Each structure stands twice: as C-alpha cells, then as structure tokens.
PDB file of C-alpha atoms in Angstrom:
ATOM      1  CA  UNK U   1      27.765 -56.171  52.112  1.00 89.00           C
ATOM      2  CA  UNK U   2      26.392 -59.159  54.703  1.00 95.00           C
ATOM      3  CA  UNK U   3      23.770 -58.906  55.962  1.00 95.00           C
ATOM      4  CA  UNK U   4      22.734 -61.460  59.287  1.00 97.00           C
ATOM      5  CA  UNK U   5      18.475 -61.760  59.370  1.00 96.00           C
ATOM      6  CA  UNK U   6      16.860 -63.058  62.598  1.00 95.00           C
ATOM      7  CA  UNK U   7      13.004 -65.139  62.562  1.00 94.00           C
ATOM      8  CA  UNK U   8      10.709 -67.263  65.018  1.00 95.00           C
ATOM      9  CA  UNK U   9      10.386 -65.300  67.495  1.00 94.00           C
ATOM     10  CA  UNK U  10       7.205 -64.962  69.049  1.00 97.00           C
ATOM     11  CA  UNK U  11       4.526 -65.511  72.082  1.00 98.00           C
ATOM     12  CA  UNK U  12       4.770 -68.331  73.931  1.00 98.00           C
ATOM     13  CA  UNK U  13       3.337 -70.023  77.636  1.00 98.00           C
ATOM     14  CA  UNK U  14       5.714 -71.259  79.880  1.00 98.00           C
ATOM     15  CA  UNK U  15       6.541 -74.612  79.369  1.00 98.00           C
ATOM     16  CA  UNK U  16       6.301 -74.175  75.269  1.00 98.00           C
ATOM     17  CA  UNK U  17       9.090 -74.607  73.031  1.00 98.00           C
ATOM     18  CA  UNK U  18      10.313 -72.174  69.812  1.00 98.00           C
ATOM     19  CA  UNK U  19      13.163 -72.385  67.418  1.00 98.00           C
ATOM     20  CA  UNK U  20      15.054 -69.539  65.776  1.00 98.00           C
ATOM     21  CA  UNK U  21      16.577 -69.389  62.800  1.00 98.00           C
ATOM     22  CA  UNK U  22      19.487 -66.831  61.941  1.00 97.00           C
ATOM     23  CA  UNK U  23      20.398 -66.509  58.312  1.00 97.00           C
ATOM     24  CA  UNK U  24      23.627 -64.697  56.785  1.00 97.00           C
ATOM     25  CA  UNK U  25      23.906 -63.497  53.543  1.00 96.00           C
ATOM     26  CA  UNK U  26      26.088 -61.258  51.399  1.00 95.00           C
ATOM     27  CA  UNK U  27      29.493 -60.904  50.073  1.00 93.00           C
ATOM     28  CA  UNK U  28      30.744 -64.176  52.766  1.00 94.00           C
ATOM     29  CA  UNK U  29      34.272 -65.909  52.361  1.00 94.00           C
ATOM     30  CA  UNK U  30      34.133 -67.078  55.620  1.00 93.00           C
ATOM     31  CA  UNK U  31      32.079 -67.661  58.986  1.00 95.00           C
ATOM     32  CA  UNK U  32      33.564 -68.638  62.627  1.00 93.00           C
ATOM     33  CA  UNK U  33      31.675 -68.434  65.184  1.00 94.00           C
ATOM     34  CA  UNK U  34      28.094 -67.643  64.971  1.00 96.00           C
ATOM     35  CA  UNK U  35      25.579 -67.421  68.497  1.00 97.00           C
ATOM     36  CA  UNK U  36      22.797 -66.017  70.279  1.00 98.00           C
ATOM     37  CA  UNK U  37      22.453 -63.404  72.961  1.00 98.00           C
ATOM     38  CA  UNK U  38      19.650 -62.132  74.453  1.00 98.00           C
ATOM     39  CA  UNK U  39      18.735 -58.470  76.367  1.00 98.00           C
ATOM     40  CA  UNK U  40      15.820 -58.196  78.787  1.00 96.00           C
ATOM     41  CA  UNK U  41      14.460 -54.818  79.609  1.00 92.00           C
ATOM     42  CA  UNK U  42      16.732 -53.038  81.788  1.00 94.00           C
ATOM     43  CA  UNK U  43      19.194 -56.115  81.704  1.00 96.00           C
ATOM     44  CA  UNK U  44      22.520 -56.306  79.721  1.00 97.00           C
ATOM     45  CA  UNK U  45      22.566 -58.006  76.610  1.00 97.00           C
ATOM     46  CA  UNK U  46      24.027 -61.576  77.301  1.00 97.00           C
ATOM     47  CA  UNK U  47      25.357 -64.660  75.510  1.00 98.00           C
ATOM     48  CA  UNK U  48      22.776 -67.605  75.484  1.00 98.00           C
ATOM     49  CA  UNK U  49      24.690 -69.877  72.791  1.00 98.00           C
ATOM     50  CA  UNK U  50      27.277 -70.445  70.807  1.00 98.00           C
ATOM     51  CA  UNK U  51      28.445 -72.749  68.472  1.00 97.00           C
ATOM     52  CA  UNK U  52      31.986 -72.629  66.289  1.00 95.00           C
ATOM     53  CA  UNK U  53      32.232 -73.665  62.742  1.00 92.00           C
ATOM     54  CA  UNK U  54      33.739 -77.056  63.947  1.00 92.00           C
ATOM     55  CA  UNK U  55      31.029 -77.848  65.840  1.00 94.00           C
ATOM     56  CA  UNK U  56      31.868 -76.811  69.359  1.00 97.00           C
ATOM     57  CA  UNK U  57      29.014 -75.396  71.352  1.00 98.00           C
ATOM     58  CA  UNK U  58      28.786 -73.204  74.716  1.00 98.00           C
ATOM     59  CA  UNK U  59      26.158 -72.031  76.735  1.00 98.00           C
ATOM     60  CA  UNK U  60      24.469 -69.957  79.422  1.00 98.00           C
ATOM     61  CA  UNK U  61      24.338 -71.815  82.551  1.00 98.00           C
ATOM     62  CA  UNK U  62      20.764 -71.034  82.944  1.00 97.00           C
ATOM     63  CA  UNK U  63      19.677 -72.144  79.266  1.00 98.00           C
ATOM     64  CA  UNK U  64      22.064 -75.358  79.728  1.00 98.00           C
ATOM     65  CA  UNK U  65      19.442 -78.239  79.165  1.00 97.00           C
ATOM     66  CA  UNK U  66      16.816 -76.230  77.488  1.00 98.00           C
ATOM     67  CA  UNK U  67      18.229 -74.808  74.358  1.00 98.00           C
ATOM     68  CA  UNK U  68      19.844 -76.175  71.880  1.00 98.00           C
ATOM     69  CA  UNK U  69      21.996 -74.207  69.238  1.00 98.00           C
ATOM     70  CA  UNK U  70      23.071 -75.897  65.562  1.00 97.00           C
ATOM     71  CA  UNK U  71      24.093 -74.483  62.367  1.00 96.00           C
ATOM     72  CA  UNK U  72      24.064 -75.594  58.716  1.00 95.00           C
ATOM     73  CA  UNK U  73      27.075 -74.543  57.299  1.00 94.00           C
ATOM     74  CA  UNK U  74      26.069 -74.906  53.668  1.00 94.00           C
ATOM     75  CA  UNK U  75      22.951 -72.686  54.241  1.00 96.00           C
ATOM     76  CA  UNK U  76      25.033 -70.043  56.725  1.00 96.00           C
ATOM     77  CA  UNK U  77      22.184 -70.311  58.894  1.00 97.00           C
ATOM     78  CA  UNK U  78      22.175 -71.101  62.438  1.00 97.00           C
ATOM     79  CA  UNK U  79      19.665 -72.328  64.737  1.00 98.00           C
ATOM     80  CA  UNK U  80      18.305 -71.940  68.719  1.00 98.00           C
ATOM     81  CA  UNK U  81      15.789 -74.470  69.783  1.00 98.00           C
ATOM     82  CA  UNK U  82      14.453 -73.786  72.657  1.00 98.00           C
ATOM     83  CA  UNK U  83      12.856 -75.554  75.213  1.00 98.00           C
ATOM     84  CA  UNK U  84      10.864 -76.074  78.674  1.00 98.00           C
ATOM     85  CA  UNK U  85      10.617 -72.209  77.889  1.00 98.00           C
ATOM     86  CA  UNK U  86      10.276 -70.068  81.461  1.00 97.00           C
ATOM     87  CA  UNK U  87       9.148 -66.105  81.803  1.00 97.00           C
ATOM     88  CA  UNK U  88      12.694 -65.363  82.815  1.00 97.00           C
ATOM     89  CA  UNK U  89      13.699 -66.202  79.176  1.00 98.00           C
ATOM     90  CA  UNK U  90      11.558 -63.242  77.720  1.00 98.00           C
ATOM     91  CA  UNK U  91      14.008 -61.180  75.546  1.00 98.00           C
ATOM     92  CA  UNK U  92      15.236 -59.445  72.427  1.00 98.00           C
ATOM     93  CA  UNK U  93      17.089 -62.330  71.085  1.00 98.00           C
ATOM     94  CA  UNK U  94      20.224 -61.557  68.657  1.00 98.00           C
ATOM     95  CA  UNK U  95      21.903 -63.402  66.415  1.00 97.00           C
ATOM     96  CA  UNK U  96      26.077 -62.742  65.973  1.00 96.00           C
ATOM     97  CA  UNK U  97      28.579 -63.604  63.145  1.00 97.00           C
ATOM     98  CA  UNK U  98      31.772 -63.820  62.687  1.00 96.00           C
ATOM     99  CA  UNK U  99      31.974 -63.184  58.930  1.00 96.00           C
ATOM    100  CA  UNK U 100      35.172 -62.974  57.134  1.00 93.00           C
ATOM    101  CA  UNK U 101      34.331 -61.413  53.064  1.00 92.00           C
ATOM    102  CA  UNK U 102      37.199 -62.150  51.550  1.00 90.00           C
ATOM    103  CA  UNK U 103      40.457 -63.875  52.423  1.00 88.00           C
ATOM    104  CA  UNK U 104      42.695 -60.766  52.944  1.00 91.00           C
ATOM    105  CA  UNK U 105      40.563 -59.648  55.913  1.00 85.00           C
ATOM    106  CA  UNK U 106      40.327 -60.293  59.203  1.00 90.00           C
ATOM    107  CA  UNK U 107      36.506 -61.650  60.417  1.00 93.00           C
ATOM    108  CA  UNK U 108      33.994 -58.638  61.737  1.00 95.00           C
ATOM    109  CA  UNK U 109      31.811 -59.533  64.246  1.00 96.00           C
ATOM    110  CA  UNK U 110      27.920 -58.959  62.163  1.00 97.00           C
ATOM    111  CA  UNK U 111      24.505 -58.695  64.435  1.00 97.00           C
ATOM    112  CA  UNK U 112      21.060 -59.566  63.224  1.00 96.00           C
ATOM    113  CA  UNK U 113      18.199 -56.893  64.061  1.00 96.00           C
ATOM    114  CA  UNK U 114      16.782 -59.050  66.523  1.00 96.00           C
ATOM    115  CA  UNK U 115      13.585 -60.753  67.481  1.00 97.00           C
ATOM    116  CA  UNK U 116      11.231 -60.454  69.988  1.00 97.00           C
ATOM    117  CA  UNK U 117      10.586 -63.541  72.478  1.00 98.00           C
ATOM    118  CA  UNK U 118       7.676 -63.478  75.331  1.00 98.00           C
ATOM    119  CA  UNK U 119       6.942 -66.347  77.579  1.00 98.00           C
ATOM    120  CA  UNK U 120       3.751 -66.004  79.553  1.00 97.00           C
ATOM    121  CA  UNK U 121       2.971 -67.817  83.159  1.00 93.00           C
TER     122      UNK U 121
END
C-alpha cells in the first residue's frame, strides 16, 4: 500500500510565493521520477515539474523561472516552490510518483489527492 499526500496549497495575491510539499509513504522499494501537474477548470491536467531521482529537472515553459521543484530522497518527499505567482497559475495541483514496492515489480505511476491553489489580482 503507498500512499502519495499533497499540502500548502492555498490563497494567494499575485505576485506572492507558496511551496508544496508532496510526501510518499507505504510499502516503497523504489521511487523514479516524482512531479507536479496542475488542472484548471475546464483545462486539461498538465505537467508543471519534474524532477528524476538523479536530480534532473523539467518544466512547463510558462512556470520556467518561477517555480522551482526539489526532492529529498531520504524523506520521499518532493517539493514545488513557487514564485512571482500570476492568476493564470490558479489550479488543482497534483503530485505523481513513480513508486516501485518491491524489486520484482515494475514502478506504477501513484497520484496525490491534490491541492487547491488560487492566485488573486
């Protein structure tokens, strides 16, 4: 059983900053890739960040300079500060892992419950 548990979220004014913190727990062995996406009403739900367990990060074009993902691999927990916050960036933000449980497996892609973010003008 994993389970992946999303917090920070909140009300914010433009310009403001917030971090989010995504926390996996659970029967783990293993954890690639872990990231953020983020679904606007009526909008698709897209990637905003992600970062591999090496290190490696990649992001939405229209985030690029604003956010800022990290993880702490002892604590399976990764992290989205974000930045210069605009309306546009209102969302249900989502946290994703890749969580293998055992060494046998192959990794499942897990998704957090999600959090509410609202920028006002």
């Amino acid at each position: 059983q994993v389970q992946v548990v999303e917090s920070g979220g909140g009300l914010v004014q433009a310009g403001g900053s917030l971090r989010l913190s995504c926390a996996a727990s659970g029967s783990i062995f293993s954890i690639n890739a872990m990231g953020w996406y983020r679904q606007a009403p009526g909008k698709q739900r897209e990637l905003v960040a992600a970062i591999t367990s090496g290190g490696n990060t990649d992001y939405a074009d229209s985030v690029k300079g604003r956010f800022t993902i990290s993880r702490d691999n002892a604590k399976n927990t990764v992290y989205l500060q974000m930045n210069s916050l605009e309306p546009e960036d209102t969302a249900v933000y989502y946290c994703n892992a890749l969580i293998s449980s055992n060494n046998l497996s192959p990794p499942y892609r897990y998704w957090g419950q999600g959090t509410q973010v609202t920028v006002s003008s």
